[in-house]
Amino acid sequence: QHTDYGPGRIEPETIRFEAGKWKGNLQIFRAGKKVRGPGVTGDVWVRVNDSNIFGESNRFVALPRPYSKIITIVPGQEHVPGSITGKSGIALDQQANGQFNIDIYTTDQYWNQVSTVNTSINFTSTDGAAILPGTTPLSGGHLIAPITLMTNGIQTVTASDATNPSISPGISSPI
């Protein structure tokens, strides 16, 4: 799977052609960023490779599924929609008593940002002395929040939906 924003994940990853044809279902995991509408050219497509021969599907719109969880991205990491973990990179060490920003995304079950979500986020940390934002509004499915960890050692930050406890919270990678 390919998108205008980077590669995606697809199942099955390998297919077998019979007499030059294949028929079956594909599961696309990475949604695009465009919405359906008249004259909209999609931002997702599928490419098939066989040695030196390849083909591509028409572009189409792949929408995220319903909002079901939060992902917390810390410095050194990148949000990767449609991937297994939703992120890549290694969390960078942070100095105690030094402020840094984290990114909070509202996502579907495959880590695709659900940009229609407007909610409030609560923050907690394994560092009981951390300086965290209070309940903070999130709009458009994304929030950048300042964090200050005060205690040396490995810590995490958790972002949870203050208005909907059924949403899975986002626990950061160890910092």
PDB file of C-alpha atoms in Angstrom:
ATOM      1  CA  GLN A   1       0.000   0.000   0.000  1.00  0.00           C
ATOM      2  CA  HIS A   2       1.176   3.516  -0.778  1.00  0.00           C
ATOM      3  CA  THR A   3      -0.066   6.948   0.253  1.00  0.00           C
ATOM      4  CA  ASP A   4       0.925  10.493  -0.579  1.00  0.00           C
ATOM      5  CA  TYR A   5       2.356  10.581   2.980  1.00  0.00           C
ATOM      6  CA  GLY A   6       4.446   7.410   2.989  1.00  0.00           C
ATOM      7  CA  PRO A   7       4.087   3.639   2.719  1.00  0.00           C
ATOM      8  CA  GLY A   8       1.329   1.742   4.435  1.00  0.00           C
ATOM      9  CA  ARG A   9       0.654  -1.796   5.554  1.00  0.00           C
ATOM     10  CA  ILE A  10      -1.540  -4.243   3.666  1.00  0.00           C
ATOM     11  CA  GLU A  11      -2.716  -7.835   4.077  1.00  0.00           C
ATOM     12  CA  PRO A  12      -2.134 -10.156   2.423  1.00  0.00           C
ATOM     13  CA  GLU A  13       1.370  -8.930   1.651  1.00  0.00           C
ATOM     14  CA  THR A  14       1.838 -11.568  -1.046  1.00  0.00           C
ATOM     15  CA  ILE A  15      -0.672 -12.819  -3.595  1.00  0.00           C
ATOM     16  CA  ARG A  16      -0.497 -15.516  -6.269  1.00  0.00           C
ATOM     17  CA  PHE A  17      -1.700 -14.887  -9.800  1.00  0.00           C
ATOM     18  CA  GLU A  18      -3.560 -17.654 -11.605  1.00  0.00           C
ATOM     19  CA  ALA A  19      -3.613 -17.241 -15.396  1.00  0.00           C
ATOM     20  CA  GLY A  20      -2.616 -13.602 -14.925  1.00  0.00           C
ATOM     21  CA  LYS A  21      -5.450 -12.807 -12.513  1.00  0.00           C
ATOM     22  CA  TRP A  22      -6.019 -12.546  -8.780  1.00  0.00           C
ATOM     23  CA  LYS A  23      -9.291 -12.086  -6.990  1.00  0.00           C
ATOM     24  CA  GLY A  24      -9.633 -11.530  -3.278  1.00  0.00           C
ATOM     25  CA  ASN A  25      -9.874  -9.016  -0.463  1.00  0.00           C
ATOM     26  CA  LEU A  26      -7.159  -6.607   0.650  1.00  0.00           C
ATOM     27  CA  GLN A  27      -7.002  -5.035   4.102  1.00  0.00           C
ATOM     28  CA  ILE A  28      -5.620  -1.483   3.938  1.00  0.00           C
ATOM     29  CA  PHE A  29      -4.308  -0.285   7.308  1.00  0.00           C
ATOM     30  CA  ARG A  30      -3.131   3.260   6.578  1.00  0.00           C
ATOM     31  CA  ALA A  31      -5.845   5.795   5.882  1.00  0.00           C
ATOM     32  CA  GLY A  32      -5.218   8.796   3.706  1.00  0.00           C
ATOM     33  CA  LYS A  33      -5.901  12.384   4.690  1.00  0.00           C
ATOM     34  CA  LYS A  34      -8.421  13.297   2.018  1.00  0.00           C
ATOM     35  CA  VAL A  35     -12.177  13.062   2.389  1.00  0.00           C
ATOM     36  CA  ARG A  36     -14.576  11.829  -0.236  1.00  0.00           C
ATOM     37  CA  GLY A  37     -16.229  14.398  -2.433  1.00  0.00           C
ATOM     38  CA  PRO A  38     -16.922  15.381  -6.025  1.00  0.00           C
ATOM     39  CA  GLY A  39     -13.708  15.766  -7.998  1.00  0.00           C
ATOM     40  CA  VAL A  40     -11.484  14.501  -5.155  1.00  0.00           C
ATOM     41  CA  THR A  41      -8.513  12.422  -6.326  1.00  0.00           C
ATOM     42  CA  GLY A  42      -7.635   9.864  -3.679  1.00  0.00           C
ATOM     43  CA  ASP A  43      -4.301   9.762  -1.886  1.00  0.00           C
ATOM     44  CA  VAL A  44      -3.996   5.975  -1.417  1.00  0.00           C
ATOM     45  CA  TRP A  45      -3.172   3.279  -3.957  1.00  0.00           C
ATOM     46  CA  VAL A  46      -1.939  -0.303  -4.207  1.00  0.00           C
ATOM     47  CA  ARG A  47       1.100  -1.378  -6.218  1.00  0.00           C
ATOM     48  CA  VAL A  48       1.706  -4.952  -7.391  1.00  0.00           C
ATOM     49  CA  ASN A  49       5.253  -6.068  -8.252  1.00  0.00           C
ATOM     50  CA  ASP A  50       6.396  -9.240  -9.983  1.00  0.00           C
ATOM     51  CA  SER A  51      10.091  -9.136 -10.893  1.00  0.00           C
ATOM     52  CA  ASN A  52      10.370  -6.311 -13.444  1.00  0.00           C
ATOM     53  CA  ILE A  53       6.632  -6.029 -14.054  1.00  0.00           C
ATOM     54  CA  PHE A  54       4.423  -3.878 -11.883  1.00  0.00           C
ATOM     55  CA  GLY A  55       1.031  -2.262 -11.873  1.00  0.00           C
ATOM     56  CA  GLU A  56      -0.823   0.248  -9.762  1.00  0.00           C
ATOM     57  CA  SER A  57      -4.455   0.652  -8.838  1.00  0.00           C
ATOM     58  CA  ASN A  58      -6.338   3.857  -9.344  1.00  0.00           C
ATOM     59  CA  ARG A  59      -6.015   6.292  -6.451  1.00  0.00           C
ATOM     60  CA  PHE A  60      -8.775   6.062  -3.876  1.00  0.00           C
ATOM     61  CA  VAL A  61      -9.820   7.588  -0.563  1.00  0.00           C
ATOM     62  CA  ALA A  62      -9.234   5.413   2.531  1.00  0.00           C
ATOM     63  CA  LEU A  63     -10.931   6.824   5.616  1.00  0.00           C
ATOM     64  CA  PRO A  64      -9.950   6.090   9.220  1.00  0.00           C
ATOM     65  CA  ARG A  65     -12.183   3.871  11.312  1.00  0.00           C
ATOM     66  CA  PRO A  66     -13.952   5.244  14.420  1.00  0.00           C
ATOM     67  CA  TYR A  67     -11.969   6.861  17.236  1.00  0.00           C
ATOM     68  CA  SER A  68     -10.896   4.146  19.671  1.00  0.00           C
ATOM     69  CA  LYS A  69      -7.532   5.038  21.221  1.00  0.00           C
ATOM     70  CA  ILE A  70      -4.898   7.672  21.896  1.00  0.00           C
ATOM     71  CA  ILE A  71      -1.229   7.557  20.971  1.00  0.00           C
ATOM     72  CA  THR A  72       1.448   9.542  22.810  1.00  0.00           C
ATOM     73  CA  ILE A  73       4.538  10.489  20.782  1.00  0.00           C
ATOM     74  CA  VAL A  74       7.658  11.725  22.596  1.00  0.00           C
ATOM     75  CA  PRO A  75      10.808  13.447  21.272  1.00  0.00           C
ATOM     76  CA  GLY A  76      12.766  11.106  18.987  1.00  0.00           C
ATOM     77  CA  GLN A  77       9.619   9.391  17.753  1.00  0.00           C
ATOM     78  CA  GLU A  78       7.333   9.875  14.789  1.00  0.00           C
ATOM     79  CA  HIS A  79       3.660   9.004  14.401  1.00  0.00           C
ATOM     80  CA  VAL A  80       3.288   6.267  11.739  1.00  0.00           C
ATOM     81  CA  PRO A  81      -0.383   5.646  10.947  1.00  0.00           C
ATOM     82  CA  GLY A  82      -1.328   2.119   9.893  1.00  0.00           C
ATOM     83  CA  SER A  83       1.820   0.538  11.359  1.00  0.00           C
ATOM     84  CA  ILE A  84       1.828  -2.190  14.007  1.00  0.00           C
ATOM     85  CA  THR A  85       2.815   0.147  16.898  1.00  0.00           C
ATOM     86  CA  GLY A  86       1.707   3.515  15.480  1.00  0.00           C
ATOM     87  CA  LYS A  87       5.143   5.029  15.933  1.00  0.00           C
ATOM     88  CA  SER A  88       8.765   4.734  14.935  1.00  0.00           C
ATOM     89  CA  GLY A  89      12.009   5.940  16.445  1.00  0.00           C
ATOM     90  CA  ILE A  90      13.505   5.754  19.903  1.00  0.00           C
ATOM     91  CA  ALA A  91      12.438   8.027  22.723  1.00  0.00           C
ATOM     92  CA  LEU A  92      15.216  10.515  23.487  1.00  0.00           C
ATOM     93  CA  ASP A  93      16.428  10.998  27.048  1.00  0.00           C
ATOM     94  CA  GLN A  94      15.146  14.162  28.701  1.00  0.00           C
ATOM     95  CA  GLN A  95      16.765  16.156  31.493  1.00  0.00           C
ATOM     96  CA  ALA A  96      14.975  16.265  34.837  1.00  0.00           C
ATOM     97  CA  ASN A  97      13.440  19.709  35.358  1.00  0.00           C
ATOM     98  CA  GLY A  98      13.645  20.400  31.618  1.00  0.00           C
ATOM     99  CA  GLN A  99      10.480  21.046  29.623  1.00  0.00           C
ATOM    100  CA  PHE A 100       9.793  19.167  26.383  1.00  0.00           C
ATOM    101  CA  ASN A 101       6.721  18.672  24.199  1.00  0.00           C
ATOM    102  CA  ILE A 102       4.794  15.503  23.437  1.00  0.00           C
ATOM    103  CA  ASP A 103       2.262  14.932  20.656  1.00  0.00           C
ATOM    104  CA  ILE A 104      -1.114  13.392  21.395  1.00  0.00           C
ATOM    105  CA  TYR A 105      -3.217  11.947  18.548  1.00  0.00           C
ATOM    106  CA  THR A 106      -6.736  10.554  18.650  1.00  0.00           C
ATOM    107  CA  THR A 107      -6.671   7.440  16.466  1.00  0.00           C
ATOM    108  CA  ASP A 108      -8.581   4.481  15.149  1.00  0.00           C
ATOM    109  CA  GLN A 109      -7.598   0.884  15.911  1.00  0.00           C
ATOM    110  CA  TYR A 110      -4.792   1.087  13.312  1.00  0.00           C
ATOM    111  CA  TRP A 111      -3.255   4.331  14.639  1.00  0.00           C
ATOM    112  CA  ASN A 112      -4.748   6.508  11.865  1.00  0.00           C
ATOM    113  CA  GLN A 113      -5.441  10.007  13.140  1.00  0.00           C
ATOM    114  CA  VAL A 114      -9.154  10.692  13.512  1.00  0.00           C
ATOM    115  CA  SER A 115      -9.132  14.423  12.886  1.00  0.00           C
ATOM    116  CA  THR A 116     -12.838  14.935  13.582  1.00  0.00           C
ATOM    117  CA  VAL A 117     -12.320  14.370  17.321  1.00  0.00           C
ATOM    118  CA  ASN A 118     -12.619  17.275  19.730  1.00  0.00           C
ATOM    119  CA  THR A 119     -12.259  16.225  23.363  1.00  0.00           C
ATOM    120  CA  SER A 120     -10.304  16.961  26.549  1.00  0.00           C
ATOM    121  CA  ILE A 121      -7.156  15.139  27.626  1.00  0.00           C
ATOM    122  CA  ASN A 122      -5.970  14.290  31.158  1.00  0.00           C
ATOM    123  CA  PHE A 123      -2.282  13.651  31.827  1.00  0.00           C
ATOM    124  CA  THR A 124      -0.609  11.405  34.389  1.00  0.00           C
ATOM    125  CA  SER A 125       2.978  10.198  34.800  1.00  0.00           C
ATOM    126  CA  THR A 126       4.969   7.568  36.637  1.00  0.00           C
ATOM    127  CA  ASP A 127       6.931  10.596  37.920  1.00  0.00           C
ATOM    128  CA  GLY A 128       4.754  11.748  40.813  1.00  0.00           C
ATOM    129  CA  ALA A 129       6.550  15.120  40.820  1.00  0.00           C
ATOM    130  CA  ALA A 130       6.111  15.781  37.073  1.00  0.00           C
ATOM    131  CA  ILE A 131       4.721  19.127  35.960  1.00  0.00           C
ATOM    132  CA  LEU A 132       1.862  18.198  33.632  1.00  0.00           C
ATOM    133  CA  PRO A 133      -0.833  20.220  31.927  1.00  0.00           C
ATOM    134  CA  GLY A 134      -4.242  20.169  33.547  1.00  0.00           C
ATOM    135  CA  THR A 135      -7.184  18.864  31.574  1.00  0.00           C
ATOM    136  CA  THR A 136      -6.450  20.241  28.098  1.00  0.00           C
ATOM    137  CA  PRO A 137      -8.760  20.630  25.094  1.00  0.00           C
ATOM    138  CA  LEU A 138      -7.784  18.671  21.987  1.00  0.00           C
ATOM    139  CA  SER A 139      -9.209  19.659  18.620  1.00  0.00           C
ATOM    140  CA  GLY A 140      -8.768  18.237  15.160  1.00  0.00           C
ATOM    141  CA  GLY A 141      -7.386  14.979  16.566  1.00  0.00           C
ATOM    142  CA  HIS A 142      -4.019  16.421  17.669  1.00  0.00           C
ATOM    143  CA  LEU A 143      -2.526  18.197  20.675  1.00  0.00           C
ATOM    144  CA  ILE A 144       1.007  19.320  21.544  1.00  0.00           C
ATOM    145  CA  ALA A 145       1.520  19.369  25.314  1.00  0.00           C
ATOM    146  CA  PRO A 146       4.433  20.667  27.434  1.00  0.00           C
ATOM    147  CA  ILE A 147       5.800  18.174  29.971  1.00  0.00           C
ATOM    148  CA  THR A 148       8.443  18.559  32.699  1.00  0.00           C
ATOM    149  CA  LEU A 149       9.691  15.417  34.422  1.00  0.00           C
ATOM    150  CA  MET A 150      11.264  16.201  37.789  1.00  0.00           C
ATOM    151  CA  THR A 151      12.570  12.806  38.932  1.00  0.00           C
ATOM    152  CA  ASN A 152      15.645  11.111  37.463  1.00  0.00           C
ATOM    153  CA  GLY A 153      15.142   7.660  36.004  1.00  0.00           C
ATOM    154  CA  ILE A 154      12.861   6.055  33.461  1.00  0.00           C
ATOM    155  CA  GLN A 155       9.377   7.578  33.361  1.00  0.00           C
ATOM    156  CA  THR A 156       6.251   7.446  31.206  1.00  0.00           C
ATOM    157  CA  VAL A 157       3.448   9.889  30.494  1.00  0.00           C
ATOM    158  CA  THR A 158      -0.136   8.782  29.909  1.00  0.00           C
ATOM    159  CA  ALA A 159      -2.762  10.766  28.022  1.00  0.00           C
ATOM    160  CA  SER A 160      -6.389   9.750  28.534  1.00  0.00           C
ATOM    161  CA  ASP A 161      -9.694  11.028  27.200  1.00  0.00           C
ATOM    162  CA  ALA A 162     -11.294  13.058  29.998  1.00  0.00           C
ATOM    163  CA  THR A 163     -14.793  12.783  28.530  1.00  0.00           C
ATOM    164  CA  ASN A 164     -14.843   9.169  27.304  1.00  0.00           C
ATOM    165  CA  PRO A 165     -13.211   6.576  29.605  1.00  0.00           C
ATOM    166  CA  SER A 166     -13.899   3.772  27.088  1.00  0.00           C
ATOM    167  CA  ILE A 167     -11.124   5.160  24.836  1.00  0.00           C
ATOM    168  CA  SER A 168      -7.782   3.379  25.319  1.00  0.00           C
ATOM    169  CA  PRO A 169      -5.251   5.805  26.841  1.00  0.00           C
ATOM    170  CA  GLY A 170      -1.906   6.533  25.221  1.00  0.00           C
ATOM    171  CA  ILE A 171       1.052   5.490  27.369  1.00  0.00           C
ATOM    172  CA  SER A 172       4.328   6.939  26.144  1.00  0.00           C
ATOM    173  CA  SER A 173       7.445   4.936  25.487  1.00  0.00           C
ATOM    174  CA  PRO A 174       9.811   5.024  28.463  1.00  0.00           C
ATOM    175  CA  ILE A 175      11.604   8.374  28.702  1.00  0.00           C
TER     176      ILE A 175
END
